mmCIF file of C-alpha atoms in Angstrom:
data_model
loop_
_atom_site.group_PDB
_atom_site.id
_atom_site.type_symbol
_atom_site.label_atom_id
_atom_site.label_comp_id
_atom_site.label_asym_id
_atom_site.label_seq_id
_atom_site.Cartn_x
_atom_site.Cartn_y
_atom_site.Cartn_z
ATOM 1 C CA UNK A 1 -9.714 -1.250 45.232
ATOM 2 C CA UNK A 2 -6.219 -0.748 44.489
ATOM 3 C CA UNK A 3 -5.887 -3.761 42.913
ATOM 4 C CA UNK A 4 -8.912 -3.284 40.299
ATOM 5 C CA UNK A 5 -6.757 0.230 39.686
ATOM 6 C CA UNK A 6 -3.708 -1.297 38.704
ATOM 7 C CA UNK A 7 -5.070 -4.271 36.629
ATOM 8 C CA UNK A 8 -7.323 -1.577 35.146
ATOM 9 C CA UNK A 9 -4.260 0.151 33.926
ATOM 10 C CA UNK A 10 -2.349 -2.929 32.964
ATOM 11 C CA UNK A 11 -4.795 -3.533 30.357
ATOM 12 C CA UNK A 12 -4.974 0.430 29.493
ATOM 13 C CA UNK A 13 -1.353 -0.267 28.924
ATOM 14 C CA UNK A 14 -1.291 -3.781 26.943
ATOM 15 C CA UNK A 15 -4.208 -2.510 24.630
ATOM 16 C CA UNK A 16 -2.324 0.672 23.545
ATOM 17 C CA UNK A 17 0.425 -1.722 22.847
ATOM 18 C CA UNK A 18 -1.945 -3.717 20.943
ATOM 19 C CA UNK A 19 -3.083 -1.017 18.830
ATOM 20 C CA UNK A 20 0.148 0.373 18.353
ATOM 21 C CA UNK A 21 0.981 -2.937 16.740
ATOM 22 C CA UNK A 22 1.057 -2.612 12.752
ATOM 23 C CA UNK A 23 -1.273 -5.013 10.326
ATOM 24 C CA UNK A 24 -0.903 -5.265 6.911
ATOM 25 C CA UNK A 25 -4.600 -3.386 6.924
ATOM 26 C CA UNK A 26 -3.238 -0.646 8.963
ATOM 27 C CA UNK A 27 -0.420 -0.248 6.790
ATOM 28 C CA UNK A 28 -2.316 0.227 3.650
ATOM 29 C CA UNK A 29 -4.305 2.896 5.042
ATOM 30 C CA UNK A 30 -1.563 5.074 5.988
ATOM 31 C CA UNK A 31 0.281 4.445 2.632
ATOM 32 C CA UNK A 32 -3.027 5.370 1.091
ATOM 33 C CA UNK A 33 -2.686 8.390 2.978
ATOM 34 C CA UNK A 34 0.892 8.848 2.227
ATOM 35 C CA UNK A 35 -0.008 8.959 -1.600
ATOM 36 C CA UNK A 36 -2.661 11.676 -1.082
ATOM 37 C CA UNK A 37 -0.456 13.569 0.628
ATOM 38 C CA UNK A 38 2.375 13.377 -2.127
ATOM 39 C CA UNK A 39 -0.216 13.981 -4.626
ATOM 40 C CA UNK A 40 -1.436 16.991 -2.718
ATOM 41 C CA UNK A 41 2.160 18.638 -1.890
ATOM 42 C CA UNK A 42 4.942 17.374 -4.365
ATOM 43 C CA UNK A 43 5.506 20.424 -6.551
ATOM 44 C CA UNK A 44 3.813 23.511 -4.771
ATOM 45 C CA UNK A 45 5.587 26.238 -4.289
ATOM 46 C CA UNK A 46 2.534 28.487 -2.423
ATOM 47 C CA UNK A 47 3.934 29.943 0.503
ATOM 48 C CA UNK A 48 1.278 29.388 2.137
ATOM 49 C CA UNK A 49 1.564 27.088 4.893
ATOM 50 C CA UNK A 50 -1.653 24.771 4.906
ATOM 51 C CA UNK A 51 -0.448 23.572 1.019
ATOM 52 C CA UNK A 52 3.812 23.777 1.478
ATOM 53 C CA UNK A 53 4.010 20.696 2.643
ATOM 54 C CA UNK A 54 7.309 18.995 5.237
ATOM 55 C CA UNK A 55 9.963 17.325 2.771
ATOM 56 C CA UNK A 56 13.235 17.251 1.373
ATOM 57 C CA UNK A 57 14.004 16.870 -2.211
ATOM 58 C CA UNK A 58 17.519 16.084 -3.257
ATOM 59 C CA UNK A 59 18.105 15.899 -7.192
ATOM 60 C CA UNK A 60 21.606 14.560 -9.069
ATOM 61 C CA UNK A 61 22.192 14.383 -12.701
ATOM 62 C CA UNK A 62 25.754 12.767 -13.719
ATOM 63 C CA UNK A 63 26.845 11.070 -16.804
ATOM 64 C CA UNK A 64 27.868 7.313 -16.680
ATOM 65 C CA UNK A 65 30.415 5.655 -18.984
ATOM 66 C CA UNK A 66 28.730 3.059 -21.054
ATOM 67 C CA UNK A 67 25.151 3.764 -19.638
ATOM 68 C CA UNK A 68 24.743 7.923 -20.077
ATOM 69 C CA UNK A 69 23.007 9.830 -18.068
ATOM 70 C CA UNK A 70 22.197 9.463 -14.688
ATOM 71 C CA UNK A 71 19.609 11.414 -12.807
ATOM 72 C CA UNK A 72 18.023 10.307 -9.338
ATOM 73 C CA UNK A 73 15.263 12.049 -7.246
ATOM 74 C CA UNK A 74 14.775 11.553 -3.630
ATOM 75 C CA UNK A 75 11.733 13.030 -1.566
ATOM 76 C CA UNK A 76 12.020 12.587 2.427
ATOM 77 C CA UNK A 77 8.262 13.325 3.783
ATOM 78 C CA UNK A 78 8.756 14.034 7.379
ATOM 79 C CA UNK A 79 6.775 15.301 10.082
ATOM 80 C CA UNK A 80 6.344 16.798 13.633
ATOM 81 C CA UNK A 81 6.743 15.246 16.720
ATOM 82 C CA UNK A 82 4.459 15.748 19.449
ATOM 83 C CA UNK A 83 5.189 16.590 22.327
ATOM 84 C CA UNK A 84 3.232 18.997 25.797
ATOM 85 C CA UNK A 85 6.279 21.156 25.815
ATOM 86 C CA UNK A 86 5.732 24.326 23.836
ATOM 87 C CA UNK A 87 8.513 25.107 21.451
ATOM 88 C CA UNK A 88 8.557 27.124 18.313
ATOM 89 C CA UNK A 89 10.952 23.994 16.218
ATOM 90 C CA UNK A 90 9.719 20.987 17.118
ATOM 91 C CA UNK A 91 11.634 17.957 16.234
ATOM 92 C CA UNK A 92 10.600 16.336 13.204
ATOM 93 C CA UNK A 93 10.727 12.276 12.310
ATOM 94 C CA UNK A 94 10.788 11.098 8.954
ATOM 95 C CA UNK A 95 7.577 9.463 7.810
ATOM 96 C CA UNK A 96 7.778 8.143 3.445
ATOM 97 C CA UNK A 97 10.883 8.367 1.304
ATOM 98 C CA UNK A 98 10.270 7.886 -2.641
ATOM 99 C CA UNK A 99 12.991 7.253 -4.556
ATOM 100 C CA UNK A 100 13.256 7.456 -8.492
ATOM 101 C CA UNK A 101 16.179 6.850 -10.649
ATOM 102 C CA UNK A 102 17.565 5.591 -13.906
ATOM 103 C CA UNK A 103 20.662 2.744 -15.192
ATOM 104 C CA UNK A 104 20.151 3.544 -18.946
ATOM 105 C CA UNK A 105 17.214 4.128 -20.002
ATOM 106 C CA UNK A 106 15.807 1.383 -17.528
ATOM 107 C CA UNK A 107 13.621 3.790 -14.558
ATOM 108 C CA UNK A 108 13.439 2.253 -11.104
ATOM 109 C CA UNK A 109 11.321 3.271 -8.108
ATOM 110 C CA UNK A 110 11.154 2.456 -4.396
ATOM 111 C CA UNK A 111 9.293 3.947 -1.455
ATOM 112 C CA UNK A 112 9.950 3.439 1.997
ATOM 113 C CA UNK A 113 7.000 4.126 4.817
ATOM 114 C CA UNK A 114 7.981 4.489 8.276
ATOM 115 C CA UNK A 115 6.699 4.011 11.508
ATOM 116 C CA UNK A 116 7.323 7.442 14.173
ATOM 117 C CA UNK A 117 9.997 5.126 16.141
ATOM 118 C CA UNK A 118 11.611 4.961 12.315
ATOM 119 C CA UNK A 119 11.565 1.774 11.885
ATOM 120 C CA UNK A 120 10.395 0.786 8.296
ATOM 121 C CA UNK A 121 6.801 -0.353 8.240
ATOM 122 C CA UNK A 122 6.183 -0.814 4.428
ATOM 123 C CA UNK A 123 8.651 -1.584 1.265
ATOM 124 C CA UNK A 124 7.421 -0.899 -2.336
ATOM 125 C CA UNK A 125 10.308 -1.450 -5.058
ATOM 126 C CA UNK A 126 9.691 -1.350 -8.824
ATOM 127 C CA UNK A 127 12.962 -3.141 -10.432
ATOM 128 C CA UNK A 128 12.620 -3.494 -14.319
ATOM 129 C CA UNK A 129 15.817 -5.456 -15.103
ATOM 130 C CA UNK A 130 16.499 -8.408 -13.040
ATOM 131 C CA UNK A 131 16.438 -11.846 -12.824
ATOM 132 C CA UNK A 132 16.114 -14.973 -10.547
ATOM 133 C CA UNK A 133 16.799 -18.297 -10.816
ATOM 134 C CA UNK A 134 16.871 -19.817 -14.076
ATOM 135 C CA UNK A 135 15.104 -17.099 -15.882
ATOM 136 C CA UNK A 136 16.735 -16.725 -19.465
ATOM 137 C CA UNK A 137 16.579 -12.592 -19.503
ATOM 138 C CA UNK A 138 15.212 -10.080 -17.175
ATOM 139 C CA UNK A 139 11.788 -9.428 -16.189
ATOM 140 C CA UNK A 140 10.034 -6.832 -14.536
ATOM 141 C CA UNK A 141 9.485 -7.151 -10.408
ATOM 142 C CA UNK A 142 7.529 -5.696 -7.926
ATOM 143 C CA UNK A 143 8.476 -5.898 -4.800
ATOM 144 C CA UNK A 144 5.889 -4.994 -1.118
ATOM 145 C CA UNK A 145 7.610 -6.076 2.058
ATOM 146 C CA UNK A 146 5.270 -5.237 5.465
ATOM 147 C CA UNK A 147 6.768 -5.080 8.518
ATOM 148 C CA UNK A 148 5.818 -4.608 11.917
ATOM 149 C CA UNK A 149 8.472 -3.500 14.951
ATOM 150 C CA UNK A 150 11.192 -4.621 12.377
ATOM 151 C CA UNK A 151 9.268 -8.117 11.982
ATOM 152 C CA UNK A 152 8.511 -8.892 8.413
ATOM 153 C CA UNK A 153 4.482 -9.789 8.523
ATOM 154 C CA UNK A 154 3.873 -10.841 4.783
ATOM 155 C CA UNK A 155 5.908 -10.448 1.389
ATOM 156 C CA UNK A 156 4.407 -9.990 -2.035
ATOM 157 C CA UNK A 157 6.194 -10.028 -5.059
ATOM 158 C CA UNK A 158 5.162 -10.201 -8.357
ATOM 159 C CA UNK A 159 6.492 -10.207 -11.734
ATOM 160 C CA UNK A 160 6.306 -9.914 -15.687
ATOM 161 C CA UNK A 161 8.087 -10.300 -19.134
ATOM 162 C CA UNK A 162 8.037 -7.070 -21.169
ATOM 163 C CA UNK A 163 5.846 -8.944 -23.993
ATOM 164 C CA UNK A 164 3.067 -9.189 -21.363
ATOM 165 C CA UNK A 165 0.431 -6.889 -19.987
ATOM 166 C CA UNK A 166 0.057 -7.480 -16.080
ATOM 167 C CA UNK A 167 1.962 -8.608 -13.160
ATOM 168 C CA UNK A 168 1.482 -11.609 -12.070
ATOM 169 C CA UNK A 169 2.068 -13.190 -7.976
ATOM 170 C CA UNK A 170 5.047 -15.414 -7.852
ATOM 171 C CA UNK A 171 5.148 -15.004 -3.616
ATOM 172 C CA UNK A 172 2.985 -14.190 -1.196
ATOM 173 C CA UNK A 173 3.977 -15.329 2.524
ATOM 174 C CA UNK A 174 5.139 -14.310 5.633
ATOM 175 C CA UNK A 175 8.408 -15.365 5.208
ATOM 176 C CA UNK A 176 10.667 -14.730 2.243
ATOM 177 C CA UNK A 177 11.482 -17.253 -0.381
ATOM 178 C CA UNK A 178 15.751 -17.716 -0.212
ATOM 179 C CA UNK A 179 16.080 -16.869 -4.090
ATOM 180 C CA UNK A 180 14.750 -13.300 -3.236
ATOM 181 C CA UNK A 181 16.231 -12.999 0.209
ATOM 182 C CA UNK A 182 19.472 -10.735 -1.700
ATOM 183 C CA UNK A 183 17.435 -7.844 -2.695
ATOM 184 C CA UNK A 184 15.032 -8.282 0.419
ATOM 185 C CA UNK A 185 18.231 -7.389 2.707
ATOM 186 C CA UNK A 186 19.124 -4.441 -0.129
ATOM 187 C CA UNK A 187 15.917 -2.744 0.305
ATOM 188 C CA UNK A 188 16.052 -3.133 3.913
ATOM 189 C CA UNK A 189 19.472 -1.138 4.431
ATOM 190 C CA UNK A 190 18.265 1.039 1.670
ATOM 191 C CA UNK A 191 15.823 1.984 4.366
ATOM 192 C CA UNK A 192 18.212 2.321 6.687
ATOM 193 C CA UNK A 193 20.314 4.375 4.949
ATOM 194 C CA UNK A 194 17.340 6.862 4.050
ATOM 195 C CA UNK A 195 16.412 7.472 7.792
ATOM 196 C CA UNK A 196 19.815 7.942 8.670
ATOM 197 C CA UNK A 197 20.203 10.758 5.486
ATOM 198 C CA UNK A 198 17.014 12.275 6.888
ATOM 199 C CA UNK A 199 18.636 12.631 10.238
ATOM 200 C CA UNK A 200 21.782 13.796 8.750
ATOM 201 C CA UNK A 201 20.180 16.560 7.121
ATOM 202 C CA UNK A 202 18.213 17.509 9.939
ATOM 203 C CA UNK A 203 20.962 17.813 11.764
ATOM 204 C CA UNK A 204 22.759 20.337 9.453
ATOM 205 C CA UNK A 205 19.847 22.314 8.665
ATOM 206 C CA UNK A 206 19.395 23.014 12.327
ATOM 207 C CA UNK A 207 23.102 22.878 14.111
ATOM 208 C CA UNK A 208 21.426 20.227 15.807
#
């Protein structure tokens, strides 16, 4: 009897760790969700609490020599983590950064999904001026980088000159091809760097 109990559990155990597991499916359903939610909450100022919405918004404007103005938006969605104990604060994990920002008159924009551990799950970059290889002038890239547990489960990039209409694939693996690998390891301590500003700022805003 005791040993149907404790095989019964094992596998109570290994299936939540299965489930807990991220797939490329799972991850587009909570991005999906992500973008509703942005959609929903970026912008209201109700104080009401069902439409306020949990983020951060940090805005900078500076002028550049040789390439003008500068201005940068950064939105940290966060949320609550749960927990039996009841406490009037409880401590919040970031969940989606968006970031959106100019060189010139070039925009670029990135978004960074997260995983409650805070591990990045999902990459999306937008990069309008860059170039690989032996491509004469630069060309517009999208990047989407899935990950699960830190393990990178499938890149996608795709690409297009300015004369044309729609992106097109150039990459779509599990592995990332070594011409790209540069900005792959960017956007990865970008998303580093954005869960560590998220817990920097949580820290100040509550003397933690």
């Amino acid at each position: 009897m005791k040993k149907s109990i404790f095989a019964f559990l094992l596998l109570a155990v290994c299936w939540q760790t299965v489930m807990a597991q991220n797939t490329v499916e799972s991850i587009r359903e909570r991005y999906q969700a992500m973008k509703e939610y942005v959609a929903t909450h970026q912008g209201v100022n109700k104080w009401d609490g069902a439409d306020f919405g949990l983020f951060y918004h940090l805005h900078g404007r500076q002028w550049l020599p040789a390439t003008g103005g500068h201005i940068e938006d950064t939105f940290l969605y966060y949320d609550e983590v749960e927990s039996d104990d009841d406490v009037i604060y409880a401590p919040h994990y970031v969940k989606f950064v968006t970031k959106k920002y100019n060189y010139a008159a070039r925009e670029f924009y990135e978004e960074y999904l997260y995983d409650e551990d805070g591990q990045v799950a999902f990459i999306y970059a937008y990069d309008p001026m860059t170039r690989f290889e032996d491509e004469a002038e630069d060309q517009q890239y999208e990047f989407r980088f899935y990950f699960n547990k830190g393990k990178l489960l499938k890149a996608v990039i795709k690409c297009k000159k300015y004369d044309e209409q729609e992106f097109k694939e150039v990459w779509n693996a599990k592995t990332v091809n070594p011409i790209y690998s540069k900005i792959y390891d960017n956007y990865k301590g970008v998303a580093k760097q954005m869960r560590q500003l998220f817990i920097d700022i949580e820290k100040e805003a509550y003397n933690m």
